[in-house]
Amino acid sequence: MLSNEMLTTNLTVFACISAFIFANDDGSVRTYFGSRKIFDGWKKRHKLTNCNIHFHGLRHTFSNMLFEMNENPKVIQQLLGHRDVKTTITVYNSVNSEYVREATDRLNTKIQEHEQEREVEEEVDDDDLSDEEIELQIRELEKLQERKRRRKEKDFEM
């Protein structure tokens, strides 16, 4: 059953007449099989019968979409009706593979920039360089530092 606060929200926002999210017309609880029949009918109408979509998966999708929108985990916890926010964060927060790829790309870029800076610094320390070569190395280092600064600004905006 939903808490009184959630029931009030459902009644206000969704004009529900029941404490259950999916209820029969008379407000009584819908059985698992009744809910399953409706969901299977929906999948059939939308030509999704061969897809690996499960009713409970919609709950996970809902929470993941909220996490991807940087919604407060406590808000998501309340929407899902969890007692402990740890459940919401650990069980209902899947990491999108695109985010993993972006994170590893940022790390690789940072490592490459650091290696390039070190190489330039080592070349600048070389006593055999002419003044022009030193100036060129300094300009290269400044370019790298500017790219690094812009990347930090871009990452901060995300």
PDB file of C-alpha atoms in Angstrom:
ATOM      1  CA  MET A   1       0.000   0.000   0.000  1.00  0.00           C
ATOM      2  CA  LEU A   2       1.119   3.546  -0.632  1.00  0.00           C
ATOM      3  CA  SER A   3       1.794   5.946   2.221  1.00  0.00           C
ATOM      4  CA  ASN A   4      -0.881   8.565   2.927  1.00  0.00           C
ATOM      5  CA  GLU A   5       1.343  11.269   1.442  1.00  0.00           C
ATOM      6  CA  MET A   6       1.901   9.294  -1.766  1.00  0.00           C
ATOM      7  CA  LEU A   7      -1.797   8.426  -1.958  1.00  0.00           C
ATOM      8  CA  THR A   8      -2.657  12.122  -1.676  1.00  0.00           C
ATOM      9  CA  THR A   9      -0.151  12.890  -4.439  1.00  0.00           C
ATOM     10  CA  ASN A  10      -1.626  10.162  -6.641  1.00  0.00           C
ATOM     11  CA  LEU A  11      -5.140  11.421  -6.011  1.00  0.00           C
ATOM     12  CA  THR A  12      -4.097  14.973  -6.843  1.00  0.00           C
ATOM     13  CA  VAL A  13      -1.765  14.389  -9.764  1.00  0.00           C
ATOM     14  CA  PHE A  14      -3.193  11.280 -11.356  1.00  0.00           C
ATOM     15  CA  ALA A  15      -6.795  11.480 -10.077  1.00  0.00           C
ATOM     16  CA  CYS A  16      -6.457   7.954  -8.671  1.00  0.00           C
ATOM     17  CA  ILE A  17      -9.258   6.507  -6.610  1.00  0.00           C
ATOM     18  CA  SER A  18      -7.170   3.802  -5.004  1.00  0.00           C
ATOM     19  CA  ALA A  19      -4.093   3.302  -2.865  1.00  0.00           C
ATOM     20  CA  PHE A  20      -2.810   0.969  -5.568  1.00  0.00           C
ATOM     21  CA  ILE A  21      -0.949   2.242  -8.593  1.00  0.00           C
ATOM     22  CA  PHE A  22      -2.623  -0.334 -10.847  1.00  0.00           C
ATOM     23  CA  ALA A  23      -6.107  -1.064  -9.581  1.00  0.00           C
ATOM     24  CA  ASN A  24      -9.286  -2.587 -10.933  1.00  0.00           C
ATOM     25  CA  ASP A  25     -12.147  -0.260 -11.823  1.00  0.00           C
ATOM     26  CA  ASP A  26     -13.622  -0.720  -8.349  1.00  0.00           C
ATOM     27  CA  GLY A  27     -10.298   0.276  -6.693  1.00  0.00           C
ATOM     28  CA  SER A  28      -9.370  -3.228  -5.572  1.00  0.00           C
ATOM     29  CA  VAL A  29      -5.927  -4.672  -6.107  1.00  0.00           C
ATOM     30  CA  ARG A  30      -5.265  -6.081  -9.540  1.00  0.00           C
ATOM     31  CA  THR A  31      -3.784  -9.574  -9.501  1.00  0.00           C
ATOM     32  CA  TYR A  32      -0.373 -10.339 -10.931  1.00  0.00           C
ATOM     33  CA  PHE A  33      -2.014 -12.196 -13.798  1.00  0.00           C
ATOM     34  CA  GLY A  34      -4.431  -9.340 -14.481  1.00  0.00           C
ATOM     35  CA  SER A  35      -1.571  -6.848 -14.622  1.00  0.00           C
ATOM     36  CA  ARG A  36       0.477  -9.230 -16.749  1.00  0.00           C
ATOM     37  CA  LYS A  37      -2.408  -9.645 -19.218  1.00  0.00           C
ATOM     38  CA  ILE A  38      -2.719  -5.879 -19.659  1.00  0.00           C
ATOM     39  CA  PHE A  39       1.053  -5.454 -20.050  1.00  0.00           C
ATOM     40  CA  ASP A  40       1.281  -8.303 -22.574  1.00  0.00           C
ATOM     41  CA  GLY A  41      -1.570  -6.708 -24.533  1.00  0.00           C
ATOM     42  CA  TRP A  42       0.296  -3.397 -24.533  1.00  0.00           C
ATOM     43  CA  LYS A  43       3.476  -5.120 -25.787  1.00  0.00           C
ATOM     44  CA  LYS A  44       1.478  -6.832 -28.540  1.00  0.00           C
ATOM     45  CA  ARG A  45      -0.168  -3.561 -29.674  1.00  0.00           C
ATOM     46  CA  HIS A  46       3.247  -1.934 -29.902  1.00  0.00           C
ATOM     47  CA  LYS A  47       4.891  -4.928 -31.609  1.00  0.00           C
ATOM     48  CA  LEU A  48       7.244  -5.527 -28.674  1.00  0.00           C
ATOM     49  CA  THR A  49       6.412  -9.164 -27.950  1.00  0.00           C
ATOM     50  CA  ASN A  50       9.855 -10.371 -29.071  1.00  0.00           C
ATOM     51  CA  CYS A  51      11.637  -7.755 -26.965  1.00  0.00           C
ATOM     52  CA  ASN A  52      13.062  -8.544 -23.560  1.00  0.00           C
ATOM     53  CA  ILE A  53      10.807  -6.041 -21.765  1.00  0.00           C
ATOM     54  CA  HIS A  54       9.445  -6.918 -18.348  1.00  0.00           C
ATOM     55  CA  PHE A  55       6.904  -5.020 -16.309  1.00  0.00           C
ATOM     56  CA  HIS A  56       9.231  -4.526 -13.321  1.00  0.00           C
ATOM     57  CA  GLY A  57      11.929  -3.280 -15.706  1.00  0.00           C
ATOM     58  CA  LEU A  58       9.814  -0.173 -16.285  1.00  0.00           C
ATOM     59  CA  ARG A  59      10.393   0.712 -12.635  1.00  0.00           C
ATOM     60  CA  HIS A  60      14.155   0.451 -13.137  1.00  0.00           C
ATOM     61  CA  THR A  61      13.934   2.484 -16.355  1.00  0.00           C
ATOM     62  CA  PHE A  62      11.962   5.169 -14.531  1.00  0.00           C
ATOM     63  CA  SER A  63      14.575   5.460 -11.777  1.00  0.00           C
ATOM     64  CA  ASN A  64      17.515   5.365 -14.213  1.00  0.00           C
ATOM     65  CA  MET A  65      16.016   8.189 -16.247  1.00  0.00           C
ATOM     66  CA  LEU A  66      15.678  10.272 -13.082  1.00  0.00           C
ATOM     67  CA  PHE A  67      19.289   9.495 -12.081  1.00  0.00           C
ATOM     68  CA  GLU A  68      20.490  10.478 -15.575  1.00  0.00           C
ATOM     69  CA  MET A  69      18.659  13.790 -15.125  1.00  0.00           C
ATOM     70  CA  ASN A  70      20.666  14.261 -11.889  1.00  0.00           C
ATOM     71  CA  GLU A  71      17.529  14.101  -9.759  1.00  0.00           C
ATOM     72  CA  ASN A  72      18.098  13.964  -6.007  1.00  0.00           C
ATOM     73  CA  PRO A  73      18.359  10.299  -4.893  1.00  0.00           C
ATOM     74  CA  LYS A  74      16.106  11.052  -1.900  1.00  0.00           C
ATOM     75  CA  VAL A  75      13.367  12.198  -4.304  1.00  0.00           C
ATOM     76  CA  ILE A  76      13.771   9.022  -6.362  1.00  0.00           C
ATOM     77  CA  GLN A  77      13.686   6.987  -3.145  1.00  0.00           C
ATOM     78  CA  GLN A  78      10.374   8.570  -2.211  1.00  0.00           C
ATOM     79  CA  LEU A  79       8.891   8.067  -5.682  1.00  0.00           C
ATOM     80  CA  LEU A  80       9.823   4.380  -5.611  1.00  0.00           C
ATOM     81  CA  GLY A  81       8.619   3.963  -2.038  1.00  0.00           C
ATOM     82  CA  HIS A  82      11.912   2.620  -0.678  1.00  0.00           C
ATOM     83  CA  ARG A  83      12.613   2.780   3.049  1.00  0.00           C
ATOM     84  CA  ASP A  84      16.367   3.130   2.533  1.00  0.00           C
ATOM     85  CA  VAL A  85      18.029   5.341  -0.074  1.00  0.00           C
ATOM     86  CA  LYS A  86      20.796   2.702  -0.378  1.00  0.00           C
ATOM     87  CA  THR A  87      18.305   0.405  -2.114  1.00  0.00           C
ATOM     88  CA  THR A  88      17.455   3.164  -4.566  1.00  0.00           C
ATOM     89  CA  ILE A  89      21.095   3.944  -5.314  1.00  0.00           C
ATOM     90  CA  THR A  90      22.502   0.415  -5.452  1.00  0.00           C
ATOM     91  CA  VAL A  91      19.650  -1.613  -6.954  1.00  0.00           C
ATOM     92  CA  TYR A  92      17.808   0.934  -9.096  1.00  0.00           C
ATOM     93  CA  ASN A  93      20.737   2.942 -10.475  1.00  0.00           C
ATOM     94  CA  SER A  94      22.362   1.172 -13.417  1.00  0.00           C
ATOM     95  CA  VAL A  95      25.350   2.820 -15.031  1.00  0.00           C
ATOM     96  CA  ASN A  96      24.704   3.662 -18.656  1.00  0.00           C
ATOM     97  CA  SER A  97      27.478   2.198 -20.845  1.00  0.00           C
ATOM     98  CA  GLU A  98      27.700   5.545 -22.662  1.00  0.00           C
ATOM     99  CA  TYR A  99      28.599   7.255 -19.371  1.00  0.00           C
ATOM    100  CA  VAL A 100      31.287   4.643 -18.715  1.00  0.00           C
ATOM    101  CA  ARG A 101      32.767   5.230 -22.173  1.00  0.00           C
ATOM    102  CA  GLU A 102      32.705   9.018 -21.697  1.00  0.00           C
ATOM    103  CA  ALA A 103      34.391   8.716 -18.294  1.00  0.00           C
ATOM    104  CA  THR A 104      37.167   6.481 -19.649  1.00  0.00           C
ATOM    105  CA  ASP A 105      37.622   8.817 -22.634  1.00  0.00           C
ATOM    106  CA  ARG A 106      38.041  11.790 -20.274  1.00  0.00           C
ATOM    107  CA  LEU A 107      40.551   9.827 -18.201  1.00  0.00           C
ATOM    108  CA  ASN A 108      42.520   8.761 -21.291  1.00  0.00           C
ATOM    109  CA  THR A 109      42.576  12.348 -22.556  1.00  0.00           C
ATOM    110  CA  LYS A 110      43.841  13.581 -19.196  1.00  0.00           C
ATOM    111  CA  ILE A 111      46.600  10.936 -19.169  1.00  0.00           C
ATOM    112  CA  GLN A 112      47.646  11.813 -22.733  1.00  0.00           C
ATOM    113  CA  GLU A 113      47.735  15.531 -21.903  1.00  0.00           C
ATOM    114  CA  HIS A 114      49.876  14.837 -18.844  1.00  0.00           C
ATOM    115  CA  GLU A 115      52.296  12.718 -20.911  1.00  0.00           C
ATOM    116  CA  GLN A 116      52.506  15.411 -23.601  1.00  0.00           C
ATOM    117  CA  GLU A 117      53.197  18.093 -20.989  1.00  0.00           C
ATOM    118  CA  ARG A 118      55.944  15.943 -19.478  1.00  0.00           C
ATOM    119  CA  GLU A 119      57.514  15.375 -22.904  1.00  0.00           C
ATOM    120  CA  VAL A 120      57.458  19.099 -23.660  1.00  0.00           C
ATOM    121  CA  GLU A 121      58.922  19.936 -20.249  1.00  0.00           C
ATOM    122  CA  GLU A 122      61.712  17.383 -20.768  1.00  0.00           C
ATOM    123  CA  GLU A 123      62.506  18.875 -24.175  1.00  0.00           C
ATOM    124  CA  VAL A 124      62.541  22.403 -22.737  1.00  0.00           C
ATOM    125  CA  ASP A 125      65.035  21.297 -20.079  1.00  0.00           C
ATOM    126  CA  ASP A 126      67.451  20.157 -22.774  1.00  0.00           C
ATOM    127  CA  ASP A 127      70.475  22.543 -22.868  1.00  0.00           C
ATOM    128  CA  ASP A 128      71.129  21.795 -26.554  1.00  0.00           C
ATOM    129  CA  LEU A 129      68.018  23.679 -27.752  1.00  0.00           C
ATOM    130  CA  SER A 130      68.281  26.998 -29.523  1.00  0.00           C
ATOM    131  CA  ASP A 131      66.260  29.993 -28.342  1.00  0.00           C
ATOM    132  CA  GLU A 132      63.787  29.462 -31.201  1.00  0.00           C
ATOM    133  CA  GLU A 133      63.295  25.809 -30.264  1.00  0.00           C
ATOM    134  CA  ILE A 134      62.724  26.756 -26.644  1.00  0.00           C
ATOM    135  CA  GLU A 135      60.139  29.373 -27.689  1.00  0.00           C
ATOM    136  CA  LEU A 136      58.399  26.785 -29.857  1.00  0.00           C
ATOM    137  CA  GLN A 137      58.314  24.311 -26.953  1.00  0.00           C
ATOM    138  CA  ILE A 138      56.910  26.986 -24.641  1.00  0.00           C
ATOM    139  CA  ARG A 139      54.157  27.792 -27.155  1.00  0.00           C
ATOM    140  CA  GLU A 140      53.328  24.075 -27.427  1.00  0.00           C
ATOM    141  CA  LEU A 141      53.118  23.821 -23.653  1.00  0.00           C
ATOM    142  CA  GLU A 142      50.862  26.895 -23.504  1.00  0.00           C
ATOM    143  CA  LYS A 143      48.576  25.359 -26.145  1.00  0.00           C
ATOM    144  CA  LEU A 144      48.333  22.149 -24.128  1.00  0.00           C
ATOM    145  CA  GLN A 145      47.554  24.094 -20.966  1.00  0.00           C
ATOM    146  CA  GLU A 146      44.852  26.076 -22.800  1.00  0.00           C
ATOM    147  CA  ARG A 147      43.273  22.851 -24.110  1.00  0.00           C
ATOM    148  CA  LYS A 148      43.362  21.450 -20.589  1.00  0.00           C
ATOM    149  CA  ARG A 149      41.693  24.599 -19.209  1.00  0.00           C
ATOM    150  CA  ARG A 150      38.928  24.450 -21.873  1.00  0.00           C
ATOM    151  CA  ARG A 151      38.327  20.757 -21.173  1.00  0.00           C
ATOM    152  CA  LYS A 152      37.964  21.496 -17.455  1.00  0.00           C
ATOM    153  CA  GLU A 153      35.417  24.218 -18.263  1.00  0.00           C
ATOM    154  CA  LYS A 154      33.541  21.827 -20.562  1.00  0.00           C
ATOM    155  CA  ASP A 155      33.536  19.053 -17.919  1.00  0.00           C
ATOM    156  CA  PHE A 156      32.323  21.549 -15.336  1.00  0.00           C
ATOM    157  CA  GLU A 157      29.380  22.537 -17.575  1.00  0.00           C
ATOM    158  CA  MET A 158      28.264  18.877 -17.786  1.00  0.00           C
TER     159      MET A 158
END
